[in-house]
Amino acid sequence: AIHFGGLGIGLAAGAAAAAVRRAVSGEQEAHPLLMNEANVERLAATLCRLRGAALKVGQMLSFNDADVLPPAVRTLMERVRNGADWMPAWQLEETLRRELGDRWREHVESFDEEPVAAASIGQVHRATLVDGRRVAIKVQYPGVSDSIVSDLWSMRQLVTYTGVVPPGLYLDRVLEVAREELLEECDYEREAANTTRFKKLLSPYTELAVPAVVPQLSSKHVLTTEWMAGLPIDKAAAEGAIEPAERDRIGERLLWLTLSELFKFRFMQTDPNWSNFLYEPRTRQLSMIDFGACREYDAPFAASYLRLVRACADGEAQREAILHHSRELGFLTGEEGRTMLDAHTRAAVLVGRPFADGEQPYDFGKQTISKRVTGDVQTMLRERLTPPRKEIYSLHRRLNGCFQLASRVGARIRAREILLEIERDHEAAEQAAELAAEEQATA
């Protein structure tokens, strides 16, 4: 509340100054007065202090990477994502002692006091255990979980005041989902269990690695895991050291992983942060880290969503199937007008294009889906009658993140082949489950 009291005054003053400059210069209004450059600086400084709540809401307000928010706001959220404040040394030591005990340093040979990363709700330090293992120690900012409700209330006031969110984004639903997800992400014991579960799920696939948890240096607010070698995939690709064929392989494995998490495991890591996917050029190893944001999906939801994806992949000819599965999944109520239905169908077909039969292999490096879908997204934000189901927010963040990462890598992917493989495996698993249920019923 202290942050936002002074911020409100500062924003108003900044907007007034910008209005005077426009009046004197005759400049036309290109963006809301509250979103002038000076106010973006004020917002960034405040939101960096809010950390988790600001990042989560900003992440959720991006709608499939379409341009539904003003450019200044998108720039602002990127600033916040990269600018979370570090804990001072005394607070870090105090937190580690409280969580791990006074003798926690007996377990480590070395500990880097300066964090290698400052994430939304915690910061990460590199360390070496006494047995020689290199580890990452993630330490949660004190009080983050206790302040979530008040911080989200402050975010609501700020977003409402600046007027940057259209009504069709259903801000109250966004904040409700953000609260639930943030509370889960603040539970590092839950994240440790998620990490162990993913390590087991992916153990048959040697090209995909997940770190082991170090229990003796983990608690409710501290999580220690094996240090995973490599660079964030987008950075490795930007350095130009990856050959085209290898870029394609990376993209294919990431898409296979994303679809498998939803339709095979029905358990998904939903954080789209590209830094959570690492690539080691020397060994060609792909690694996943950070499992705080994970969600389970029930079998009926996964089956219905798979049918929707297949209909979108098959194009406008499947309009009725797209609309049927969209109503089934709660995207539509059945009361929408023609304008909304047309926009929804066009957007669905466009997002399904990477899986279309005539587009293979799909060149994600040249895709412009997010720009081309913007007009229809704007229409849907005006016309839609219901917010998405809660599961959709996290799912679409991950799907969009996968598409965007494949684009950054410049991968050409046989996406339809992967989708059909997943579909065959899903159908076989459903049939096996039905047979097992029948056998149990007659036993």
CSV table of C-alpha atoms in Angstrom, one decimal:
chain,number,residue,atom,x,y,z
A,1,ALA,CA,0.0,0.0,0.0
A,2,ILE,CA,2.9,2.4,0.8
A,3,HIS,CA,4.3,1.7,-2.7
A,4,PHE,CA,1.0,2.6,-4.4
A,5,GLY,CA,0.2,5.7,-2.4
A,6,GLY,CA,3.2,7.6,-3.7
A,7,LEU,CA,2.9,5.9,-7.1
A,8,GLY,CA,-0.6,7.2,-7.7
A,9,ILE,CA,0.5,10.8,-7.0
A,10,GLY,CA,3.5,10.3,-9.3
A,11,LEU,CA,1.5,8.8,-12.1
A,12,ALA,CA,-1.0,11.7,-12.0
A,13,ALA,CA,1.8,14.3,-12.0
A,14,GLY,CA,3.5,12.5,-14.9
A,15,ALA,CA,0.3,12.3,-16.9
A,16,ALA,CA,-0.4,16.0,-16.3
A,17,ALA,CA,3.1,16.9,-17.5
A,18,ALA,CA,2.7,14.8,-20.6
A,19,ALA,CA,-0.7,16.5,-21.3
A,20,VAL,CA,0.9,19.9,-21.1
A,21,ARG,CA,3.7,18.9,-23.5
A,22,ARG,CA,1.2,17.5,-26.0
A,23,ALA,CA,-0.9,20.7,-25.8
A,24,VAL,CA,2.1,22.9,-26.5
A,25,SER,CA,3.6,20.8,-29.2
A,26,GLY,CA,0.4,19.7,-30.9
A,27,GLU,CA,1.4,16.1,-30.6
A,28,GLN,CA,-1.4,13.6,-31.3
A,29,GLU,CA,-2.3,11.0,-28.6
A,30,ALA,CA,-0.7,7.7,-29.6
A,31,HIS,CA,-1.1,6.0,-26.2
A,32,PRO,CA,-2.8,6.7,-22.8
A,33,LEU,CA,-1.4,9.7,-21.0
A,34,LEU,CA,-0.7,7.5,-18.0
A,35,MET,CA,1.6,5.4,-20.0
A,36,ASN,CA,4.2,8.1,-20.9
A,37,GLU,CA,7.9,7.3,-20.5
A,38,ALA,CA,8.3,8.8,-17.1
A,39,ASN,CA,5.3,6.9,-15.7
A,40,VAL,CA,6.7,3.6,-17.2
A,41,GLU,CA,9.8,4.2,-15.1
A,42,ARG,CA,7.7,4.9,-12.0
A,43,LEU,CA,5.7,1.7,-12.6
A,44,ALA,CA,8.7,-0.4,-13.2
A,45,ALA,CA,10.4,0.7,-10.0
A,46,THR,CA,7.2,-0.1,-8.0
A,47,LEU,CA,6.4,-3.4,-9.7
A,48,CYS,CA,10.0,-4.7,-9.2
A,49,ARG,CA,9.4,-4.4,-5.5
A,50,LEU,CA,6.1,-6.3,-5.8
A,51,ARG,CA,7.9,-9.1,-7.6
A,52,GLY,CA,5.6,-12.2,-7.7
A,53,ALA,CA,2.2,-10.5,-8.0
A,54,ALA,CA,3.3,-8.1,-10.7
A,55,LEU,CA,5.0,-10.7,-12.8
A,56,LYS,CA,2.2,-13.2,-12.5
A,57,VAL,CA,-0.5,-10.7,-13.5
A,58,GLY,CA,1.6,-9.3,-16.3
A,59,GLN,CA,2.2,-12.8,-17.6
A,60,MET,CA,-1.5,-13.7,-17.5
A,61,LEU,CA,-2.6,-10.4,-19.2
A,62,SER,CA,-0.6,-11.3,-22.3
A,63,PHE,CA,-3.1,-13.0,-24.6
A,64,ASN,CA,-1.3,-15.4,-26.9
A,65,ASP,CA,1.4,-12.7,-27.4
A,66,ALA,CA,-1.1,-10.6,-29.3
A,67,ASP,CA,-0.9,-6.8,-29.1
A,68,VAL,CA,-3.8,-6.3,-26.8
A,69,LEU,CA,-1.9,-4.2,-24.3
A,70,PRO,CA,-0.2,-0.9,-25.1
A,71,PRO,CA,3.4,-1.1,-26.2
A,72,ALA,CA,4.6,0.8,-23.1
A,73,VAL,CA,2.9,-1.8,-20.9
A,74,ARG,CA,4.6,-4.7,-22.7
A,75,THR,CA,7.9,-2.9,-22.3
A,76,LEU,CA,7.1,-2.3,-18.7
A,77,MET,CA,6.5,-6.0,-17.9
A,78,GLU,CA,9.7,-7.0,-19.6
A,79,ARG,CA,11.5,-4.5,-17.4
A,80,VAL,CA,9.9,-6.0,-14.3
A,81,ARG,CA,10.6,-9.6,-15.4
A,82,ASN,CA,14.3,-8.8,-15.6
A,83,GLY,CA,14.6,-6.4,-12.7
A,84,ALA,CA,13.4,-8.1,-9.5
A,85,ASP,CA,15.3,-6.8,-6.4
A,86,TRP,CA,17.8,-9.0,-4.5
A,87,MET,CA,17.7,-9.7,-0.9
A,88,PRO,CA,20.4,-8.0,1.2
A,89,ALA,CA,23.1,-10.4,2.5
A,90,TRP,CA,21.9,-10.2,6.1
A,91,GLN,CA,18.4,-11.1,5.1
A,92,LEU,CA,19.6,-14.0,2.9
A,93,GLU,CA,21.6,-15.5,5.8
A,94,GLU,CA,18.8,-15.0,8.2
A,95,THR,CA,16.3,-16.8,5.9
A,96,LEU,CA,18.7,-19.7,5.2
A,97,ARG,CA,19.3,-20.2,9.0
A,98,ARG,CA,15.6,-20.1,9.8
A,99,GLU,CA,14.7,-22.6,7.0
A,100,LEU,CA,17.7,-25.0,7.1
A,101,GLY,CA,19.1,-24.5,10.6
A,102,ASP,CA,22.2,-22.7,12.0
A,103,ARG,CA,24.5,-25.4,10.6
A,104,TRP,CA,23.3,-25.4,7.0
A,105,ARG,CA,26.8,-24.3,5.8
A,106,GLU,CA,28.2,-27.7,7.0
A,107,HIS,CA,26.5,-29.2,3.9
A,108,VAL,CA,28.3,-27.0,1.4
A,109,GLU,CA,31.9,-26.6,0.3
A,110,SER,CA,31.2,-23.2,-1.3
A,111,PHE,CA,28.2,-20.8,-1.6
A,112,ASP,CA,28.0,-17.8,-4.0
A,113,GLU,CA,26.6,-14.9,-2.0
A,114,GLU,CA,25.5,-13.1,-5.2
A,115,PRO,CA,22.5,-14.7,-6.9
A,116,VAL,CA,22.8,-15.9,-10.4
A,117,ALA,CA,19.1,-15.1,-11.0
A,118,ALA,CA,16.3,-13.1,-9.3
A,119,ALA,CA,13.0,-14.7,-10.1
A,120,SER,CA,9.4,-13.6,-9.4
A,121,ILE,CA,9.2,-15.0,-5.8
A,122,GLY,CA,12.8,-16.0,-5.0
A,123,GLN,CA,16.5,-15.7,-6.0
A,124,VAL,CA,18.9,-18.5,-7.0
A,125,HIS,CA,22.4,-19.1,-5.8
A,126,ARG,CA,25.1,-21.4,-7.1
A,127,ALA,CA,26.8,-23.7,-4.5
A,128,THR,CA,28.9,-26.8,-4.3
A,129,LEU,CA,28.1,-29.6,-1.8
A,130,VAL,CA,30.7,-31.2,0.4
A,131,ASP,CA,30.4,-34.4,-1.8
A,132,GLY,CA,31.3,-32.3,-4.9
A,133,ARG,CA,27.9,-31.9,-6.5
A,134,ARG,CA,27.1,-28.5,-8.0
A,135,VAL,CA,23.7,-27.3,-7.0
A,136,ALA,CA,21.2,-24.4,-7.3
A,137,ILE,CA,19.8,-23.1,-4.1
A,138,LYS,CA,16.5,-21.1,-4.6
A,139,VAL,CA,15.6,-18.9,-1.6
A,140,GLN,CA,12.1,-17.4,-1.4
A,141,TYR,CA,11.8,-13.7,-0.6
A,142,PRO,CA,10.5,-13.4,3.0
A,143,GLY,CA,6.9,-12.5,3.3
A,144,VAL,CA,6.0,-13.1,-0.3
A,145,SER,CA,3.2,-15.6,0.4
A,146,ASP,CA,1.8,-13.4,3.2
A,147,SER,CA,1.5,-10.3,0.9
A,148,ILE,CA,0.0,-12.0,-2.2
A,149,VAL,CA,-3.6,-11.0,-1.4
A,150,SER,CA,-2.7,-7.3,-0.6
A,151,ASP,CA,-0.3,-7.1,-3.6
A,152,LEU,CA,-3.0,-8.4,-6.0
A,153,TRP,CA,-5.5,-5.9,-4.6
A,154,SER,CA,-2.9,-3.2,-5.3
A,155,MET,CA,-2.4,-4.5,-8.8
A,156,ARG,CA,-6.1,-4.4,-9.4
A,157,GLN,CA,-6.3,-0.8,-8.3
A,158,LEU,CA,-3.3,0.1,-10.5
A,159,VAL,CA,-4.6,-1.7,-13.6
A,160,THR,CA,-8.1,-0.2,-13.1
A,161,TYR,CA,-6.6,3.3,-12.6
A,162,THR,CA,-4.4,3.2,-15.7
A,163,GLY,CA,-7.2,1.7,-17.9
A,164,VAL,CA,-4.8,-0.6,-19.8
A,165,VAL,CA,-6.9,-3.8,-19.6
A,166,PRO,CA,-10.0,-4.2,-21.7
A,167,PRO,CA,-13.2,-5.6,-20.0
A,168,GLY,CA,-13.0,-8.7,-22.2
A,169,LEU,CA,-9.9,-9.9,-20.3
A,170,TYR,CA,-12.1,-10.4,-17.2
A,171,LEU,CA,-9.5,-8.9,-14.8
A,172,ASP,CA,-11.2,-10.4,-11.6
A,173,ARG,CA,-10.9,-13.9,-13.0
A,174,VAL,CA,-7.2,-13.2,-13.9
A,175,LEU,CA,-6.5,-12.1,-10.4
A,176,GLU,CA,-8.4,-15.0,-8.9
A,177,VAL,CA,-6.3,-17.5,-10.9
A,178,ALA,CA,-3.1,-15.5,-10.2
A,179,ARG,CA,-3.8,-15.8,-6.4
A,180,GLU,CA,-4.3,-19.5,-6.5
A,181,GLU,CA,-1.2,-20.1,-8.7
A,182,LEU,CA,1.1,-17.8,-6.7
A,183,LEU,CA,0.1,-19.5,-3.4
A,184,GLU,CA,1.0,-22.9,-5.0
A,185,GLU,CA,4.3,-21.5,-6.3
A,186,CYS,CA,5.3,-20.2,-2.9
A,187,ASP,CA,5.2,-23.8,-1.5
A,188,TYR,CA,8.7,-25.1,-2.3
A,189,GLU,CA,7.8,-28.5,-0.8
A,190,ARG,CA,5.2,-28.8,-3.5
A,191,GLU,CA,7.7,-27.7,-6.1
A,192,ALA,CA,10.2,-30.4,-4.9
A,193,ALA,CA,7.5,-33.0,-5.3
A,194,ASN,CA,6.7,-31.7,-8.8
A,195,THR,CA,10.3,-31.8,-9.8
A,196,THR,CA,10.7,-35.4,-8.6
A,197,ARG,CA,7.5,-36.4,-10.4
A,198,PHE,CA,8.8,-34.9,-13.7
A,199,LYS,CA,12.1,-36.5,-13.3
A,200,LYS,CA,10.4,-39.9,-13.1
A,201,LEU,CA,8.0,-39.1,-16.0
A,202,LEU,CA,10.9,-38.1,-18.3
A,203,SER,CA,13.4,-40.8,-17.2
A,204,PRO,CA,12.7,-43.0,-20.3
A,205,TYR,CA,13.7,-40.1,-22.6
A,206,THR,CA,17.4,-39.7,-22.2
A,207,GLU,CA,17.6,-36.5,-24.3
A,208,LEU,CA,15.5,-34.6,-21.7
A,209,ALA,CA,16.9,-34.1,-18.2
A,210,VAL,CA,15.4,-32.9,-14.9
A,211,PRO,CA,17.4,-32.0,-11.8
A,212,ALA,CA,17.4,-34.2,-8.7
A,213,VAL,CA,16.2,-32.6,-5.5
A,214,VAL,CA,18.6,-32.3,-2.5
A,215,PRO,CA,16.2,-32.9,0.5
A,216,GLN,CA,18.6,-32.0,3.3
A,217,LEU,CA,18.9,-28.4,1.9
A,218,SER,CA,15.2,-28.0,1.0
A,219,SER,CA,12.2,-26.7,3.0
A,220,LYS,CA,9.0,-24.8,2.6
A,221,HIS,CA,10.8,-21.7,1.4
A,222,VAL,CA,14.2,-23.0,0.2
A,223,LEU,CA,14.7,-25.5,-2.6
A,224,THR,CA,18.0,-27.1,-3.6
A,225,THR,CA,18.4,-29.0,-6.8
A,226,GLU,CA,21.2,-30.4,-9.0
A,227,TRP,CA,22.8,-27.7,-11.1
A,228,MET,CA,21.9,-28.2,-14.8
A,229,ALA,CA,24.5,-27.3,-17.3
A,230,GLY,CA,23.6,-25.3,-20.4
A,231,LEU,CA,22.3,-22.0,-21.7
A,232,PRO,CA,18.7,-20.9,-22.0
A,233,ILE,CA,17.7,-22.3,-25.4
A,234,ASP,CA,16.8,-18.9,-27.0
A,235,LYS,CA,20.2,-17.5,-26.0
A,236,ALA,CA,22.0,-20.6,-27.3
A,237,ALA,CA,20.2,-20.2,-30.6
A,238,ALA,CA,20.9,-16.4,-30.8
A,239,GLU,CA,24.6,-17.1,-30.5
A,240,GLY,CA,24.5,-18.9,-33.8
A,241,ALA,CA,26.2,-22.0,-32.6
A,242,ILE,CA,23.4,-24.4,-33.4
A,243,GLU,CA,23.2,-26.0,-36.9
A,244,PRO,CA,19.8,-25.8,-38.7
A,245,ALA,CA,19.2,-29.6,-38.3
A,246,GLU,CA,19.8,-29.3,-34.6
A,247,ARG,CA,17.5,-26.4,-34.3
A,248,ASP,CA,14.8,-28.5,-35.9
A,249,ARG,CA,15.5,-31.4,-33.5
A,250,ILE,CA,15.3,-29.0,-30.5
A,251,GLY,CA,12.0,-27.6,-31.7
A,252,GLU,CA,10.5,-31.0,-32.4
A,253,ARG,CA,11.5,-32.3,-28.9
A,254,LEU,CA,10.0,-29.2,-27.2
A,255,LEU,CA,6.7,-29.5,-29.1
A,256,TRP,CA,6.6,-33.2,-28.4
A,257,LEU,CA,7.2,-32.5,-24.7
A,258,THR,CA,4.5,-29.9,-24.5
A,259,LEU,CA,1.9,-32.1,-26.2
A,260,SER,CA,2.9,-35.1,-24.2
A,261,GLU,CA,2.6,-33.2,-20.9
A,262,LEU,CA,-1.0,-32.3,-21.7
A,263,PHE,CA,-2.3,-35.4,-23.5
A,264,LYS,CA,0.0,-38.2,-22.2
A,265,PHE,CA,1.1,-37.3,-18.7
A,266,ARG,CA,-1.8,-34.8,-18.1
A,267,PHE,CA,0.6,-33.0,-15.8
A,268,MET,CA,2.2,-29.9,-17.2
A,269,GLN,CA,4.9,-27.4,-16.3
A,270,THR,CA,3.1,-24.2,-17.2
A,271,ASP,CA,5.8,-21.5,-16.7
A,272,PRO,CA,6.6,-20.1,-20.2
A,273,ASN,CA,9.8,-18.5,-19.1
A,274,TRP,CA,12.4,-19.5,-21.8
A,275,SER,CA,15.1,-19.7,-19.2
A,276,ASN,CA,13.5,-22.8,-17.8
A,277,PHE,CA,14.6,-24.8,-20.9
A,278,LEU,CA,18.4,-25.2,-21.2
A,279,TYR,CA,20.6,-26.5,-24.0
A,280,GLU,CA,24.1,-27.8,-23.6
A,281,PRO,CA,25.8,-27.6,-27.0
A,282,ARG,CA,28.6,-30.0,-26.2
A,283,THR,CA,26.3,-32.9,-25.3
A,284,ARG,CA,23.2,-31.7,-27.1
A,285,GLN,CA,21.3,-32.3,-23.8
A,286,LEU,CA,18.0,-30.5,-23.2
A,287,SER,CA,17.1,-29.8,-19.6
A,288,MET,CA,14.0,-28.5,-17.8
A,289,ILE,CA,14.2,-26.5,-14.5
A,290,ASP,CA,11.7,-24.7,-12.2
A,291,PHE,CA,8.6,-26.7,-11.5
A,292,GLY,CA,6.8,-24.3,-9.2
A,293,ALA,CA,4.0,-23.7,-11.8
A,294,CYS,CA,2.5,-27.1,-12.6
A,295,ARG,CA,-1.0,-28.2,-13.2
A,296,GLU,CA,-2.9,-31.5,-13.6
A,297,TYR,CA,-5.6,-31.9,-16.3
A,298,ASP,CA,-8.3,-34.4,-16.0
A,299,ALA,CA,-8.9,-37.0,-18.7
A,300,PRO,CA,-12.2,-35.5,-20.2
A,301,PHE,CA,-10.6,-32.1,-20.5
A,302,ALA,CA,-7.5,-33.5,-22.2
A,303,ALA,CA,-9.6,-35.6,-24.6
A,304,SER,CA,-11.8,-32.7,-25.5
A,305,TYR,CA,-8.9,-30.3,-26.0
A,306,LEU,CA,-7.1,-32.8,-28.3
A,307,ARG,CA,-10.3,-33.0,-30.4
A,308,LEU,CA,-10.3,-29.2,-30.6
A,309,VAL,CA,-6.6,-29.0,-31.7
A,310,ARG,CA,-7.2,-31.6,-34.4
A,311,ALA,CA,-10.2,-29.7,-35.7
A,312,CYS,CA,-8.2,-26.4,-35.7
A,313,ALA,CA,-5.5,-28.2,-37.6
A,314,ASP,CA,-7.9,-29.3,-40.3
A,315,GLY,CA,-9.0,-25.8,-41.0
A,316,GLU,CA,-12.2,-23.8,-41.8
A,317,ALA,CA,-13.9,-27.0,-43.1
A,318,GLN,CA,-14.1,-28.1,-39.4
A,319,ARG,CA,-15.9,-24.9,-38.3
A,320,GLU,CA,-18.8,-26.7,-36.7
A,321,ALA,CA,-16.4,-29.1,-34.8
A,322,ILE,CA,-14.3,-26.1,-33.7
A,323,LEU,CA,-17.4,-24.4,-32.3
A,324,HIS,CA,-18.8,-27.6,-30.7
A,325,HIS,CA,-15.5,-28.4,-28.9
A,326,SER,CA,-15.1,-24.7,-27.9
A,327,ARG,CA,-18.6,-24.8,-26.3
A,328,GLU,CA,-17.7,-28.1,-24.6
A,329,LEU,CA,-14.5,-26.6,-23.2
A,330,GLY,CA,-16.3,-23.4,-22.0
A,331,PHE,CA,-14.7,-20.9,-24.5
A,332,LEU,CA,-18.2,-20.2,-25.8
A,333,THR,CA,-21.6,-20.1,-24.1
A,334,GLY,CA,-23.8,-20.8,-27.2
A,335,GLU,CA,-25.3,-17.3,-27.1
A,336,GLU,CA,-22.6,-15.5,-29.1
A,337,GLY,CA,-23.3,-13.6,-32.2
A,338,ARG,CA,-22.0,-14.2,-35.7
A,339,THR,CA,-19.2,-11.6,-35.3
A,340,MET,CA,-17.8,-13.4,-32.3
A,341,LEU,CA,-18.1,-16.9,-33.8
A,342,ASP,CA,-16.4,-15.8,-37.0
A,343,ALA,CA,-13.5,-14.2,-35.1
A,344,HIS,CA,-13.2,-17.2,-32.8
A,345,THR,CA,-13.1,-19.7,-35.7
A,346,ARG,CA,-10.5,-17.6,-37.7
A,347,ALA,CA,-8.3,-17.3,-34.7
A,348,ALA,CA,-8.6,-21.0,-33.9
A,349,VAL,CA,-7.7,-22.0,-37.5
A,350,LEU,CA,-4.8,-19.7,-37.5
A,351,VAL,CA,-3.4,-21.0,-34.2
A,352,GLY,CA,-3.9,-24.5,-35.6
A,353,ARG,CA,-2.0,-23.8,-38.8
A,354,PRO,CA,1.4,-25.3,-37.6
A,355,PHE,CA,-0.4,-28.7,-37.5
A,356,ALA,CA,-2.1,-28.3,-40.9
A,357,ASP,CA,-1.5,-31.0,-43.6
A,358,GLY,CA,-0.2,-28.6,-46.2
A,359,GLU,CA,2.2,-26.7,-44.0
A,360,GLN,CA,4.7,-29.4,-43.1
A,361,PRO,CA,7.4,-29.0,-42.0
A,362,TYR,CA,6.1,-25.8,-40.4
A,363,ASP,CA,8.7,-23.0,-40.3
A,364,PHE,CA,8.2,-21.5,-36.8
A,365,GLY,CA,11.1,-19.0,-37.5
A,366,LYS,CA,8.9,-17.3,-40.1
A,367,GLN,CA,5.5,-17.6,-38.3
A,368,THR,CA,3.5,-14.4,-37.7
A,369,ILE,CA,0.6,-16.0,-35.8
A,370,SER,CA,0.6,-13.5,-32.9
A,371,LYS,CA,0.5,-10.5,-35.3
A,372,ARG,CA,-2.1,-12.0,-37.6
A,373,VAL,CA,-4.4,-13.1,-34.8
A,374,THR,CA,-4.4,-9.6,-33.1
A,375,GLY,CA,-7.5,-8.3,-35.0
A,376,ASP,CA,-9.6,-11.3,-34.1
A,377,VAL,CA,-8.4,-11.2,-30.5
A,378,GLN,CA,-9.5,-7.6,-30.2
A,379,THR,CA,-12.9,-8.6,-31.6
A,380,MET,CA,-13.2,-11.5,-29.1
A,381,LEU,CA,-12.3,-9.2,-26.2
A,382,ARG,CA,-15.2,-6.9,-27.1
A,383,GLU,CA,-17.7,-9.7,-27.9
A,384,ARG,CA,-17.0,-12.7,-25.7
A,385,LEU,CA,-19.5,-13.5,-23.0
A,386,THR,CA,-17.5,-15.6,-20.6
A,387,PRO,CA,-14.0,-15.8,-19.3
A,388,PRO,CA,-11.9,-19.0,-20.0
A,389,ARG,CA,-11.9,-21.9,-17.6
A,390,LYS,CA,-9.2,-21.6,-15.0
A,391,GLU,CA,-7.1,-24.4,-16.6
A,392,ILE,CA,-6.9,-22.4,-19.8
A,393,TYR,CA,-4.7,-19.6,-18.5
A,394,SER,CA,-1.8,-21.8,-17.6
A,395,LEU,CA,-2.2,-24.1,-20.6
A,396,HIS,CA,-2.2,-21.3,-23.1
A,397,ARG,CA,0.8,-19.7,-21.5
A,398,ARG,CA,2.7,-22.9,-22.0
A,399,LEU,CA,1.5,-23.5,-25.6
A,400,ASN,CA,2.2,-19.9,-26.6
A,401,GLY,CA,5.6,-20.2,-24.9
A,402,CYS,CA,6.4,-23.3,-26.9
A,403,PHE,CA,5.4,-21.7,-30.2
A,404,GLN,CA,7.4,-18.5,-29.3
A,405,LEU,CA,10.5,-20.6,-28.3
A,406,ALA,CA,10.4,-22.6,-31.5
A,407,SER,CA,10.2,-19.3,-33.3
A,408,ARG,CA,13.3,-18.0,-31.4
A,409,VAL,CA,15.2,-21.2,-32.2
A,410,GLY,CA,14.2,-20.9,-35.9
A,411,ALA,CA,12.9,-24.5,-36.0
A,412,ARG,CA,11.2,-26.2,-38.9
A,413,ILE,CA,9.0,-28.8,-37.3
A,414,ARG,CA,6.9,-31.8,-38.6
A,415,ALA,CA,4.3,-30.6,-36.2
A,416,ARG,CA,1.4,-32.6,-37.7
A,417,GLU,CA,3.3,-35.8,-37.5
A,418,ILE,CA,3.9,-35.2,-33.8
A,419,LEU,CA,0.2,-34.3,-33.2
A,420,LEU,CA,-1.0,-37.5,-35.0
A,421,GLU,CA,1.5,-39.6,-33.0
A,422,ILE,CA,0.2,-38.1,-29.8
A,423,GLU,CA,-3.4,-38.7,-31.0
A,424,ARG,CA,-2.7,-42.3,-31.7
A,425,ASP,CA,-1.1,-42.9,-28.3
A,426,HIS,CA,-3.9,-41.1,-26.6
A,427,GLU,CA,-6.6,-43.2,-28.3
A,428,ALA,CA,-4.6,-46.4,-27.5
A,429,ALA,CA,-4.4,-45.4,-23.8
A,430,GLU,CA,-8.2,-44.6,-23.8
A,431,GLN,CA,-9.0,-48.0,-25.3
A,432,ALA,CA,-6.7,-49.8,-22.8
A,433,ALA,CA,-8.4,-47.9,-19.9
A,434,GLU,CA,-11.8,-48.9,-21.2
A,435,LEU,CA,-10.8,-52.5,-21.5
A,436,ALA,CA,-9.3,-52.6,-18.0
A,437,ALA,CA,-12.5,-51.1,-16.6
A,438,GLU,CA,-14.6,-53.7,-18.4
A,439,GLU,CA,-12.4,-56.5,-17.1
A,440,GLN,CA,-12.6,-55.2,-13.6
A,441,ALA,CA,-16.4,-54.9,-13.8
A,442,THR,CA,-16.8,-58.5,-14.9
A,443,ALA,CA,-14.2,-59.9,-12.5
